[in-house]
Short mmCIF file of C-alpha atoms in Angstrom, two decimals:
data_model
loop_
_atom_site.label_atom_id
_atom_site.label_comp_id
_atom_site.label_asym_id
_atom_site.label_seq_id
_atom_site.Cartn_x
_atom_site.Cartn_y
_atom_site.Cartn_z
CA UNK D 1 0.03 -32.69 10.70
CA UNK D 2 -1.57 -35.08 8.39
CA UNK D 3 -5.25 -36.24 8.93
CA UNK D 4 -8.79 -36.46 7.63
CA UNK D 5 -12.05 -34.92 8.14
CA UNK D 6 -12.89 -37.90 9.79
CA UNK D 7 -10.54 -37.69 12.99
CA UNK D 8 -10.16 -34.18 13.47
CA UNK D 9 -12.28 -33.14 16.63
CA UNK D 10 -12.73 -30.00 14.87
CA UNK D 11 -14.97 -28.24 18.15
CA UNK D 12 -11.70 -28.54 20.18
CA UNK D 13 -9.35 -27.29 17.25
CA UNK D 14 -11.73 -24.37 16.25
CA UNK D 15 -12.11 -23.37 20.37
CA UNK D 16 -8.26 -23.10 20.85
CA UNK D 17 -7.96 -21.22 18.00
CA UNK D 18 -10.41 -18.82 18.56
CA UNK D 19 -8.91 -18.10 21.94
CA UNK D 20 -5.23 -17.78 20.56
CA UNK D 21 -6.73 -15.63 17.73
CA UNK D 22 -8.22 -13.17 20.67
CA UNK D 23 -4.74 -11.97 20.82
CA UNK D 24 -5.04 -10.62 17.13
CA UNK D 25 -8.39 -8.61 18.95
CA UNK D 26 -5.82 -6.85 20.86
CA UNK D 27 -3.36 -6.43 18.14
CA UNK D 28 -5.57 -4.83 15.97
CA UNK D 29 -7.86 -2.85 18.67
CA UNK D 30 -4.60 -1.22 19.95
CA UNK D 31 -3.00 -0.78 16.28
CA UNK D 32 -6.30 1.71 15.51
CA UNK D 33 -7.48 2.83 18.51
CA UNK D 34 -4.57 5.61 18.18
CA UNK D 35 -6.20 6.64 14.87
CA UNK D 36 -8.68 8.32 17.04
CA UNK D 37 -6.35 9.76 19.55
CA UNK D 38 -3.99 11.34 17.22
CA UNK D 39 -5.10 14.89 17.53
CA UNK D 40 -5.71 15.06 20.99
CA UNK D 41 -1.99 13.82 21.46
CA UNK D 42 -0.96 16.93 18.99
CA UNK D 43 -2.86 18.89 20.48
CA UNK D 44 -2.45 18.13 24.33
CA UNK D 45 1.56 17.15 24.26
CA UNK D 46 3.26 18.64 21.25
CA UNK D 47 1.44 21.90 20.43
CA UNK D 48 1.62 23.57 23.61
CA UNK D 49 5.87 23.59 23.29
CA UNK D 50 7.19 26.36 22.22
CA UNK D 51 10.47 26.80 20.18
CA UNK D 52 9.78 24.02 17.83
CA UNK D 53 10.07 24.23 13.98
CA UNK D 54 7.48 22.35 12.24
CA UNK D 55 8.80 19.71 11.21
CA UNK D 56 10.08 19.01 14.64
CA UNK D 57 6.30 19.34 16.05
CA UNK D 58 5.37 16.94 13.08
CA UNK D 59 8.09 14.30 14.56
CA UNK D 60 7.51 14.41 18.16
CA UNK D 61 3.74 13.95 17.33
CA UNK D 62 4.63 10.62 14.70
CA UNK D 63 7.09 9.59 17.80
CA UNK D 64 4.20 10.00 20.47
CA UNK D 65 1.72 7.63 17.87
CA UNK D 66 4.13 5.38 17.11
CA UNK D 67 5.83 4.58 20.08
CA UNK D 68 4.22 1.71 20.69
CA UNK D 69 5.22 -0.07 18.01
CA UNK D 70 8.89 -0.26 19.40
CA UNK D 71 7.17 -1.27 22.50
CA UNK D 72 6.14 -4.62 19.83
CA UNK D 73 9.38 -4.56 18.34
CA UNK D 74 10.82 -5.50 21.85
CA UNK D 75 7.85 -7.46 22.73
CA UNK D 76 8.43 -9.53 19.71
CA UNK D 77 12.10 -10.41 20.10
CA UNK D 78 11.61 -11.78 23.48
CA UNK D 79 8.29 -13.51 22.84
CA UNK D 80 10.21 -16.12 20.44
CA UNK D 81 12.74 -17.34 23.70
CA UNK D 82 9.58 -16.58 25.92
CA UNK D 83 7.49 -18.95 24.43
CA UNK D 84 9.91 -21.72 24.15
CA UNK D 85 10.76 -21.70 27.80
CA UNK D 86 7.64 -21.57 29.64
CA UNK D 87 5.20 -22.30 26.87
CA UNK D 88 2.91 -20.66 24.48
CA UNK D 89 0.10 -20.39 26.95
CA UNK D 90 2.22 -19.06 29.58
CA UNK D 91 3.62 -16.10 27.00
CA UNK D 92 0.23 -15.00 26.45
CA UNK D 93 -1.57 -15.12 30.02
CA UNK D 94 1.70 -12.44 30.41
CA UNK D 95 0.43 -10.31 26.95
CA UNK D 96 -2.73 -10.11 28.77
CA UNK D 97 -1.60 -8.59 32.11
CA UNK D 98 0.83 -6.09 30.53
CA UNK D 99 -1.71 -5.01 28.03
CA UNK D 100 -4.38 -4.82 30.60
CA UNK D 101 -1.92 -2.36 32.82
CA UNK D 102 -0.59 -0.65 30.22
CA UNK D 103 -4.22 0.87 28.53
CA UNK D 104 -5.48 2.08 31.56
CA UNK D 105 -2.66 3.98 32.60
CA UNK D 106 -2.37 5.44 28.95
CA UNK D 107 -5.52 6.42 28.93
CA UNK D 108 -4.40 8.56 32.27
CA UNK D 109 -0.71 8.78 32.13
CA UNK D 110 -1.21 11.50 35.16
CA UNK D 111 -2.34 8.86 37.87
CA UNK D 112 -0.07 8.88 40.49
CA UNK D 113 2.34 11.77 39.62
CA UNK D 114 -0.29 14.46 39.05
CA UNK D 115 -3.86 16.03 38.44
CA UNK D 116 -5.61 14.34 35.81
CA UNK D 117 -5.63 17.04 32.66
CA UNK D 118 -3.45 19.29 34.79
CA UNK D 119 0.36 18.38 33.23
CA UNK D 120 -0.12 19.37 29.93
CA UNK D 121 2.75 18.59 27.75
CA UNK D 122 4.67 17.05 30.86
CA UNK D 123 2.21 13.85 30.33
CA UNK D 124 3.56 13.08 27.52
CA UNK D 125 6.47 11.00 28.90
CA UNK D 126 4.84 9.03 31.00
CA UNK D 127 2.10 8.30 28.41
CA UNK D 128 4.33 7.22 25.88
CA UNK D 129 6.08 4.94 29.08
CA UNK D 130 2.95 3.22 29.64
CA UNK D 131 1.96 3.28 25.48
CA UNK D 132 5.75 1.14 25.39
CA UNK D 133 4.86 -1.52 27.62
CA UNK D 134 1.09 -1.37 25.89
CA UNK D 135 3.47 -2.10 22.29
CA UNK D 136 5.44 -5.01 24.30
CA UNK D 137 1.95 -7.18 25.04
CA UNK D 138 1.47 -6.81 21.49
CA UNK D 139 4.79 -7.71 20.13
CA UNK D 140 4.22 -11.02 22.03
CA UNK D 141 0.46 -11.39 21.48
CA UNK D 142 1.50 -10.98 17.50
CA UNK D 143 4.16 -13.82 17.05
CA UNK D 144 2.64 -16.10 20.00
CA UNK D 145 -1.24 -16.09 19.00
CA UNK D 146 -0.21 -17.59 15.21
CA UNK D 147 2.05 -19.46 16.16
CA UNK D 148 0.00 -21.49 18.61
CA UNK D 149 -2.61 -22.28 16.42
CA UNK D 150 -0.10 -23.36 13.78
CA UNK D 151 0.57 -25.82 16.24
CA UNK D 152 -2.60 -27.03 17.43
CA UNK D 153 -4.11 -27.12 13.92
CA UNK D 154 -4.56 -30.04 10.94
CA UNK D 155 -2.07 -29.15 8.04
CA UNK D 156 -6.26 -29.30 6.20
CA UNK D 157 -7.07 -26.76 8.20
CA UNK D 158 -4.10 -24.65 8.94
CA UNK D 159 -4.39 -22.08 6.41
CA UNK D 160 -7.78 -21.24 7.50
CA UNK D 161 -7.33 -21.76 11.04
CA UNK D 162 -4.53 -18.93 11.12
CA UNK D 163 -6.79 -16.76 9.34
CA UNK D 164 -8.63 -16.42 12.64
CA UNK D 165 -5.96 -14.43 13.90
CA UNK D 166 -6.07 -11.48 11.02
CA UNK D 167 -9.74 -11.80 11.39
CA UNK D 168 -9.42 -11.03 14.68
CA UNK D 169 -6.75 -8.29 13.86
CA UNK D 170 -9.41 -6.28 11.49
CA UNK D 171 -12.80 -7.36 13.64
CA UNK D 172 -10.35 -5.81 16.40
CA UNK D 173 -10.00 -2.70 14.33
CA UNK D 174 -13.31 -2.20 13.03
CA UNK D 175 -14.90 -2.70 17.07
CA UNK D 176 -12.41 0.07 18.08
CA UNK D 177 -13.57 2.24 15.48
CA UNK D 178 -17.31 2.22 16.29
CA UNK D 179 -16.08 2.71 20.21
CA UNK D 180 -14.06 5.89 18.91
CA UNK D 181 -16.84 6.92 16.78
CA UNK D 182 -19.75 6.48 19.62
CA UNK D 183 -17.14 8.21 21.81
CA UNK D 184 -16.57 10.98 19.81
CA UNK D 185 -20.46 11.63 19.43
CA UNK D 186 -20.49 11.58 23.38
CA UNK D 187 -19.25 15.33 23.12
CA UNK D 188 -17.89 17.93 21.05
CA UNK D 189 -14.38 18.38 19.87
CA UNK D 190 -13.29 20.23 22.34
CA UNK D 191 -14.46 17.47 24.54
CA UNK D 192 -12.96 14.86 22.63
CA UNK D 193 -9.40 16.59 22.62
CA UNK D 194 -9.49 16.87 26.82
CA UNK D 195 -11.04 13.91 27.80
CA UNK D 196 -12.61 11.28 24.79
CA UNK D 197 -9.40 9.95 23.97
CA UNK D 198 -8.56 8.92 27.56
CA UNK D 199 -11.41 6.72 27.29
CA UNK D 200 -10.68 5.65 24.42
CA UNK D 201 -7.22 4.63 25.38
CA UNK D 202 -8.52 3.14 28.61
CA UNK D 203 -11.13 0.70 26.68
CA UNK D 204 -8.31 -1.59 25.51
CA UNK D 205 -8.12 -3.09 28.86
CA UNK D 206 -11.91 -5.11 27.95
CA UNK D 207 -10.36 -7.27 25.14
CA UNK D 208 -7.59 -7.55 27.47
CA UNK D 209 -9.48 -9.23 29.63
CA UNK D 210 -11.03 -11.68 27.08
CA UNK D 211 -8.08 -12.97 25.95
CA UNK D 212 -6.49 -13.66 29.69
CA UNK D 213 -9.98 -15.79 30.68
CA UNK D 214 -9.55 -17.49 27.01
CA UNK D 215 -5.88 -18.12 27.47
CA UNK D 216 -6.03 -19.47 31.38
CA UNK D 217 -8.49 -22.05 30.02
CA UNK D 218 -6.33 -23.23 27.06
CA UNK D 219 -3.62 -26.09 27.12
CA UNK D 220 -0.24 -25.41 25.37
CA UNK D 221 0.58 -27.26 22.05
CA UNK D 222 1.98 -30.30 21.52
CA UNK D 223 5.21 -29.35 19.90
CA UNK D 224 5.82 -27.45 23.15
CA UNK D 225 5.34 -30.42 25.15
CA UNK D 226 7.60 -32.73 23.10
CA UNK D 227 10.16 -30.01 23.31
CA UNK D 228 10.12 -29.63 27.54
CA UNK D 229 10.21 -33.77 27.53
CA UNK D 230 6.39 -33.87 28.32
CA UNK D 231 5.20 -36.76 25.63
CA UNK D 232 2.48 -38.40 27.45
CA UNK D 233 0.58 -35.11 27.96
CA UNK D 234 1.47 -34.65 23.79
CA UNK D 235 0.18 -37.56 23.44
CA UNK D 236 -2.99 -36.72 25.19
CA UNK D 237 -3.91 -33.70 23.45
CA UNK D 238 -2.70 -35.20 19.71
CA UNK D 239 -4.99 -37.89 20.31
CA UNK D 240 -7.34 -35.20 21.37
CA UNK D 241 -7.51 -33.27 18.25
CA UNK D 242 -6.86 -35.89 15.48
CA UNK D 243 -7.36 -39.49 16.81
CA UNK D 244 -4.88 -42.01 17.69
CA UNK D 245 -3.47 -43.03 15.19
CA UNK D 246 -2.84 -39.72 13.49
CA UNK D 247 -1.11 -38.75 16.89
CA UNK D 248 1.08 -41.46 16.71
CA UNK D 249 2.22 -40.96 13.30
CA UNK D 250 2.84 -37.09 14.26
CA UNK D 251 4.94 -37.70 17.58
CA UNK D 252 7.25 -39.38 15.57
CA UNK D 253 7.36 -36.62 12.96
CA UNK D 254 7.61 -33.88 15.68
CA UNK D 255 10.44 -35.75 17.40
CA UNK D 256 12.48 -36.45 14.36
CA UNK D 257 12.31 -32.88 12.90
CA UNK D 258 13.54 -31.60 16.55
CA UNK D 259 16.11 -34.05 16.77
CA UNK D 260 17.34 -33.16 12.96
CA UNK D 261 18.69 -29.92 13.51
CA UNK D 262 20.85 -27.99 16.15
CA UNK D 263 18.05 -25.70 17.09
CA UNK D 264 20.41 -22.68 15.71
CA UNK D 265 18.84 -20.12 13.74
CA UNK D 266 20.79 -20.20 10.39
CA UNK D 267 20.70 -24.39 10.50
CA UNK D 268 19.12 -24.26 8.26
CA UNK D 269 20.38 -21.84 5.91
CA UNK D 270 19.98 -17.99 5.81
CA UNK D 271 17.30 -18.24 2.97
CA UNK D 272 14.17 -19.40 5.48
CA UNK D 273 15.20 -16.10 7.40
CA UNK D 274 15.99 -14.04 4.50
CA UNK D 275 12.60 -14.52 3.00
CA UNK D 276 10.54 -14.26 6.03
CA UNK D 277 12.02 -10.81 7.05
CA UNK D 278 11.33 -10.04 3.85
CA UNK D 279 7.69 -10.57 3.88
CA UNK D 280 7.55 -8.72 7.68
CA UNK D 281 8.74 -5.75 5.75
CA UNK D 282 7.21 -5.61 2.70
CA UNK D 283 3.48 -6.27 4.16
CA UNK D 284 4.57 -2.67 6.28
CA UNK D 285 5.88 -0.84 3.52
CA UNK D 286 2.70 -1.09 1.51
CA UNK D 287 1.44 1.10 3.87
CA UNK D 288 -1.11 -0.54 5.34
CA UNK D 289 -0.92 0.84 8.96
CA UNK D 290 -0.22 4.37 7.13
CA UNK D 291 -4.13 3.94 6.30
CA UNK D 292 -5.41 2.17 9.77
CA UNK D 293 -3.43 4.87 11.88
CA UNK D 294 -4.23 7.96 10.18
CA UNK D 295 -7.73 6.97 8.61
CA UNK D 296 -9.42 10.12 10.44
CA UNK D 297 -6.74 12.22 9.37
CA UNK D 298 -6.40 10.96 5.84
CA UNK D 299 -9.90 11.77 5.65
CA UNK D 300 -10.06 15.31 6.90
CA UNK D 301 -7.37 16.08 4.23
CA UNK D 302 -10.27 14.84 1.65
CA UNK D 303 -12.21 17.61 2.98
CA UNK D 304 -14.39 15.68 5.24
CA UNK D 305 -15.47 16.90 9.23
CA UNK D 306 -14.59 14.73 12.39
CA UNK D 307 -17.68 12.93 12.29
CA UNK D 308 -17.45 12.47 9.03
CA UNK D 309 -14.04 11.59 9.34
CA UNK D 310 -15.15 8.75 11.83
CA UNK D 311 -17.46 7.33 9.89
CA UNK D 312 -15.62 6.74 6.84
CA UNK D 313 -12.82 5.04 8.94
CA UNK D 314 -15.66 3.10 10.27
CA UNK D 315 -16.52 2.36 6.44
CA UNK D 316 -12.93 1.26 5.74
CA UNK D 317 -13.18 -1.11 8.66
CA UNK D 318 -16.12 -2.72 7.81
CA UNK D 319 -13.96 -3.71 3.67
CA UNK D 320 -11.14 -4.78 6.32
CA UNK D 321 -12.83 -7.54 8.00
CA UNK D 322 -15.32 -8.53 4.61
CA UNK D 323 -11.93 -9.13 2.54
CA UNK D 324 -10.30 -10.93 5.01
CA UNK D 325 -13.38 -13.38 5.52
CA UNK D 326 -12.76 -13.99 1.43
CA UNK D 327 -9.44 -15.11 2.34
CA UNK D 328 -10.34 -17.36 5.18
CA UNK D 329 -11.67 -19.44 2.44
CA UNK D 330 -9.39 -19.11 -0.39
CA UNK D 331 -5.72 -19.51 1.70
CA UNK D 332 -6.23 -22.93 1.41
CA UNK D 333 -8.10 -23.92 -1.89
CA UNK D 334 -5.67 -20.81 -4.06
CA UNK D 335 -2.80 -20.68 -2.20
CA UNK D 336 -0.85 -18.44 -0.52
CA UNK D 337 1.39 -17.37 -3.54
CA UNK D 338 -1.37 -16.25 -6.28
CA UNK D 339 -2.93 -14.29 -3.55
CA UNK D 340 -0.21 -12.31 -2.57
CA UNK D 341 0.50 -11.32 -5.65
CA UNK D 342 -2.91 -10.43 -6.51
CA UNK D 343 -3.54 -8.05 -3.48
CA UNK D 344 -0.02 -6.45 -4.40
CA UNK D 345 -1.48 -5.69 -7.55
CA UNK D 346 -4.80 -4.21 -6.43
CA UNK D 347 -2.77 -2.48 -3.44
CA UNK D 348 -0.17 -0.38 -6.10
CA UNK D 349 -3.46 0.30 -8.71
CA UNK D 350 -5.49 1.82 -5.97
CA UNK D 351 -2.14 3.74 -4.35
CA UNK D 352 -1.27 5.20 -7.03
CA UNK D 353 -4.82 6.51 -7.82
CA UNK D 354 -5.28 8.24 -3.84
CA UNK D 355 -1.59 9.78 -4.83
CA UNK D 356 -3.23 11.22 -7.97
CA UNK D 357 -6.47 11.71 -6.67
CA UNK D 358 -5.10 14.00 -3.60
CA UNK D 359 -1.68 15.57 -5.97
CA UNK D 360 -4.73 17.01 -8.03
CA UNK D 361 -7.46 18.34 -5.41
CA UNK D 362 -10.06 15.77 -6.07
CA UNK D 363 -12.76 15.53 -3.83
CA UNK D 364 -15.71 13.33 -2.94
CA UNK D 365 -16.34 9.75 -3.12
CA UNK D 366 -13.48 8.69 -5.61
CA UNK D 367 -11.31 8.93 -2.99
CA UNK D 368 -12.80 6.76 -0.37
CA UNK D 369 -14.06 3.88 -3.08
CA UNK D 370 -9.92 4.12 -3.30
CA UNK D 371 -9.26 3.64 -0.07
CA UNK D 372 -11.66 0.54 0.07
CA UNK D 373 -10.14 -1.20 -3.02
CA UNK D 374 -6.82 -0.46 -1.12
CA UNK D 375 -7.69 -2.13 2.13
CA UNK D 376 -9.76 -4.99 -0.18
CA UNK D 377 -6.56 -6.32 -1.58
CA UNK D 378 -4.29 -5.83 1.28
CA UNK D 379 -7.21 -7.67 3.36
CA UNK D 380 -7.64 -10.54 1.40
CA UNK D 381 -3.64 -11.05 0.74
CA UNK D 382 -0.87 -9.71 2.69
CA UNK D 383 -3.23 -8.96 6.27
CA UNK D 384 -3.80 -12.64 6.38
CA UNK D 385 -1.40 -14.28 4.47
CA UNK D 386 1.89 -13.20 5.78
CA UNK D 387 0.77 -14.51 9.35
CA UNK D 388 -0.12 -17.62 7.85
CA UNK D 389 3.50 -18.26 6.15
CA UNK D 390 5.24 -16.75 9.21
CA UNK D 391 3.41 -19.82 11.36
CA UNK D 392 3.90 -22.35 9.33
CA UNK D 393 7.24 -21.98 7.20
CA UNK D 394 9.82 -22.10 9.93
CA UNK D 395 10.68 -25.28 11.26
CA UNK D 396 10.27 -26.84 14.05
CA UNK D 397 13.27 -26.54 15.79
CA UNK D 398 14.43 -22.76 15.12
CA UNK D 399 10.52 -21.35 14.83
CA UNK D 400 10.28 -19.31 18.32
CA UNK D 401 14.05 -17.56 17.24
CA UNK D 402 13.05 -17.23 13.68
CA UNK D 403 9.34 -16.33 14.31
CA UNK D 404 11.35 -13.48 16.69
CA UNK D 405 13.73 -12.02 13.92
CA UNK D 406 10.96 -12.05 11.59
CA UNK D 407 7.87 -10.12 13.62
CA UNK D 408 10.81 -7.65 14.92
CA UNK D 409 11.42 -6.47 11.67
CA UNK D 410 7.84 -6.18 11.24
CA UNK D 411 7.31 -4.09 13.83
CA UNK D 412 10.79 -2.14 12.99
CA UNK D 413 8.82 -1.38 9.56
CA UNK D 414 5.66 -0.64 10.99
CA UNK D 415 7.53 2.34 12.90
CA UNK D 416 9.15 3.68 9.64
CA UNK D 417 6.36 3.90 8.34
CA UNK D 418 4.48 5.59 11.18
CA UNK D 419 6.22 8.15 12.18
CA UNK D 420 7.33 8.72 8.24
CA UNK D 421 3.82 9.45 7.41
CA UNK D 422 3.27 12.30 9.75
CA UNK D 423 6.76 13.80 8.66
CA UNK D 424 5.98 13.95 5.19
CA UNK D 425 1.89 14.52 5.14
CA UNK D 426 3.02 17.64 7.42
CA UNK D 427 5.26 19.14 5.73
CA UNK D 428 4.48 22.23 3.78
CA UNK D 429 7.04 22.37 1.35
CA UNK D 430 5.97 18.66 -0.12
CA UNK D 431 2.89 19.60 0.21
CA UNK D 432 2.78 22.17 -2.11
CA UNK D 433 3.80 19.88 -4.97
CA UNK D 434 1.78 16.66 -3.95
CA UNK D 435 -0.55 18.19 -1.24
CA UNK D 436 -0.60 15.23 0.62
CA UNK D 437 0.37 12.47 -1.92
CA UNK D 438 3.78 11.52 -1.66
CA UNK D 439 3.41 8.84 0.97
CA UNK D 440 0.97 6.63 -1.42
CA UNK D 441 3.39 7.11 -4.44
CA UNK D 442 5.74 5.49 -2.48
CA UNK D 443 3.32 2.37 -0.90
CA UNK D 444 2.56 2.36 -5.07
CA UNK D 445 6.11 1.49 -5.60
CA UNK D 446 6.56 -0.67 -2.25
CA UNK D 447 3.33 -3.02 -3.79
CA UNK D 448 4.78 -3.38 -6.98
CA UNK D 449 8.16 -4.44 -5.33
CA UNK D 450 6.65 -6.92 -3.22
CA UNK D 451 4.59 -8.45 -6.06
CA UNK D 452 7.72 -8.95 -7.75
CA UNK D 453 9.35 -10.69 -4.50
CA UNK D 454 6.44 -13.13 -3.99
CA UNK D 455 6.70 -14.68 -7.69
CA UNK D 456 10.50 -14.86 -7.81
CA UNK D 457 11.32 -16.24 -4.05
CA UNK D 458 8.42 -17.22 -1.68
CA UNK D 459 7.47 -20.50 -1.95
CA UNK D 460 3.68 -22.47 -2.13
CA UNK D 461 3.09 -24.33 1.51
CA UNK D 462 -0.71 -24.96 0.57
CA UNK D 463 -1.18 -28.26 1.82
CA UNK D 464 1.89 -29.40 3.00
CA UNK D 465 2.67 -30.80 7.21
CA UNK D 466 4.64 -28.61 9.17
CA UNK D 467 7.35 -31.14 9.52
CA UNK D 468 7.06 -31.13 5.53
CA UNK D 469 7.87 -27.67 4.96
CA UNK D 470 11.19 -28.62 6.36
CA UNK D 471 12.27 -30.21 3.36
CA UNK D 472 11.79 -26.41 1.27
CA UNK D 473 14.72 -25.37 3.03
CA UNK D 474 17.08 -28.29 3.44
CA UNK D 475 20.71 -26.89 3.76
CA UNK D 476 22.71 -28.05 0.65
#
């Protein structure tokens, strides 16, 4: 969307995408609020069953954390259709309802079939029911949220503007983690293992809440106007956000580029897809939510108490949201290439040292200043980044499908990881030879890989209209 300082009512632009981006609040609060749950789900639901080998207890308990995440893998797939047929705003006034549900009722997966605390293991099912649907509002939250404020935004603007929504991912994360640590010092850890996590749990449905009251507010986007034969109203909100004559010159781009192509999702080509899969998978298997889901644990492997613990996830948190903020305002002056291929590089350096560091016993600080200089480069590259090619490389008339395909596998990756991590930190026979090092080898490996994947195939957007970006991936 081409246009100056001059005409862009930036107040309006900067309010919609602030509310969108509250749905990256609830992606990221519910993405780390399990961090602080994960032993009381061990020890409430899996520990208690007898007959199980270790590595099956190890399983069930990666199963029960990351269960949620297939809840966003479905979420995801039917967001894409979702969004096209009864609009952007539409999909996420839904997001907010489910997620709303869905928290409190994981937070007490008893109510209504039994006494709260009194079904032991037998909650687990209907916790990791209710953590599902929780996943779903996320999966749609996660593509929807970016993609409306790709929409809505100057191409100027657009790199910063979807920012926002990883800002509001890690600002998400690091509120949850001060509620989980304030919670925790509400009691002791035998406290915190019967009844802290509940409310933990339970607290997601506040940011739920936000982002229905932002969302009921909003309008949709133009494109999705254009698209349900609603031009005058396109018109009205174009001319809104850029001026007149800007939002006469992009009508006429939005209705050629979705009268171009078939709407099909290989029309144009296999490459657009290819690539952006790619990208969904590789920002996973860095291991980013390795580090944001198992922060406390990570930590008490370093030698450190549960408080202790808490606070240095807190610590971590705090690096998430600074680096991102440094990439809010160099997406759009550096580009989105030489970025990702910087944080790739700081992600496999500082992997490869916590590998190290933990394969040969080393304690104290060395460890956490690691950790940081881990989440630094994933924070200001691939966090951000990925969501800002995602919104904007896919055109016009295959982006809900493709956006669909894309986040899925994201979310597909996000499990492997996830319930991989657990597995392998658990197991005693690894453990012996790496005590609890294997995993970051391998996110090492994974950085270098994507690095090399960014410089040979992904291509520079910086600057460039929506309807632009089209012409990257013309169909010879």
């Amino acid at each position: 969307m081409a246009s100056t300082a001059k005409t862009v009512n930036m107040g309006l632009v900067l309010g919609l995408a602030i509310g969108a981006a509250l749905g990256g609040l609830l992606f990221g609060y519910d993405t780390a609020v399990i961090s602080g749950a994960v032993e009381a789900i061990d020890h409430n639901f899996v520990q208690p069953r007898t007959g199980l080998s270790e590595l099956a207890k190890n399983a069930m308990t990666g199963n029960a954390v990351g269960i949620a995440l297939w809840g966003c893998f479905a979420g995801s797939l039917i967001a894409g259709p979702l969004a096209t047929a009864i609009g952007r705003r539409s999909g996420m006034l839904i997001a907010a309802v489910l997620f709303f549900i869905s928290s409190i009722m994981a937070g007490f997966p008893e109510l209504g079939i039994g006494h709260i605390g009194g079904m032991g293991p037998d909650a687990l099912t209907p916790f990791m029911i209710y953590r599902f649907f929780g996943g779903c509002a996320i999966g749609m939250a996660s593509l929807i949220s970016p993609l409306y404020i790709a929409e809505i935004a100057p191409a100027k603007h657009r790199g910063l503007l979807i920012t926002f929504q990883q800002i509001a991912i890690v600002g998400g994360m690091l509120l949850v983690y001060f509620v989980n640590l304030k919670i925790g010092e509400m009691g002791d850890d035998n406290w915190l293992l019967a009844t802290g996590w509940r409310y933990m749990l339970a607290s997601c449905a506040i940011p739920a809440s936000l982002f229905f009251l932002a969302a009921f507010l909003m309008p949709d986007t133009p494109r999705w106007y254009v698209m349900k034969g609603r031009e005058e109203k396109a018109m009205k909100l174009l001319t809104s956000l850029d001026g007149e004559d800007v939002a006469k010159a992009t009508m006429a781009e939005i209705k050629e580029s979705l009268n171009q192509h078939s709407g099909k999702l290989f029309s144009f080509g296999a490459g657009v897809i290819v690539i952006g899969v790619l990208l969904s998978v590789f920002q996973q298997f860095v291991g980013i939510n390795a580090v944001l889901y198992y922060a406390p644990l990570m930590f008490k492997n370093m030698g450190s108490g549960t408080d202790t613990a808490l606070l240095q996830t807190v610590i971590v948190g705090a690096a998430n949201v600074l680096f991102t903020l440094v990439a809010t305002v160099t997406v759009d002056r550096w580009g989105r290439k030489p970025l990702l291929i910087l944080g790739a590089i700081m992600m496999a350096g500082s992997m490869a040292a916590l590998g190290y560091f933990f394969q040969n016993h080393t304690e104290g600080t060395a460890l956490l200043y690691a950790a940081i200089f881990y989440i630094a480069g994933f924070a200001l590259s691939w966090g951000p980044v990925v969501w800002v090619l995602l919104a904007e490389m896919f055109p016009n008339s295959i982006k809900g499908p493709a956006m669909a395909v894309a986040v899925a596998a994201q979310w597909i990756s996000n499990y492997i990881v996830t319930a991989s991590f657990k597995v392998v930190d658990g197991d005693t026979a690894i453990n012996a030879v790496f005590n609890h090092g294997l995993n970051y080898y391998v996110y090492a490996a994974c950085s270098v890989l994507a690095a090399l994947f960014v410089w040979k195939f992904v291509p520079e957007t910086k600057g460039r209209t929506l309807e632009a970006i089209e012409g990257l991936w013309k169909k010879h």
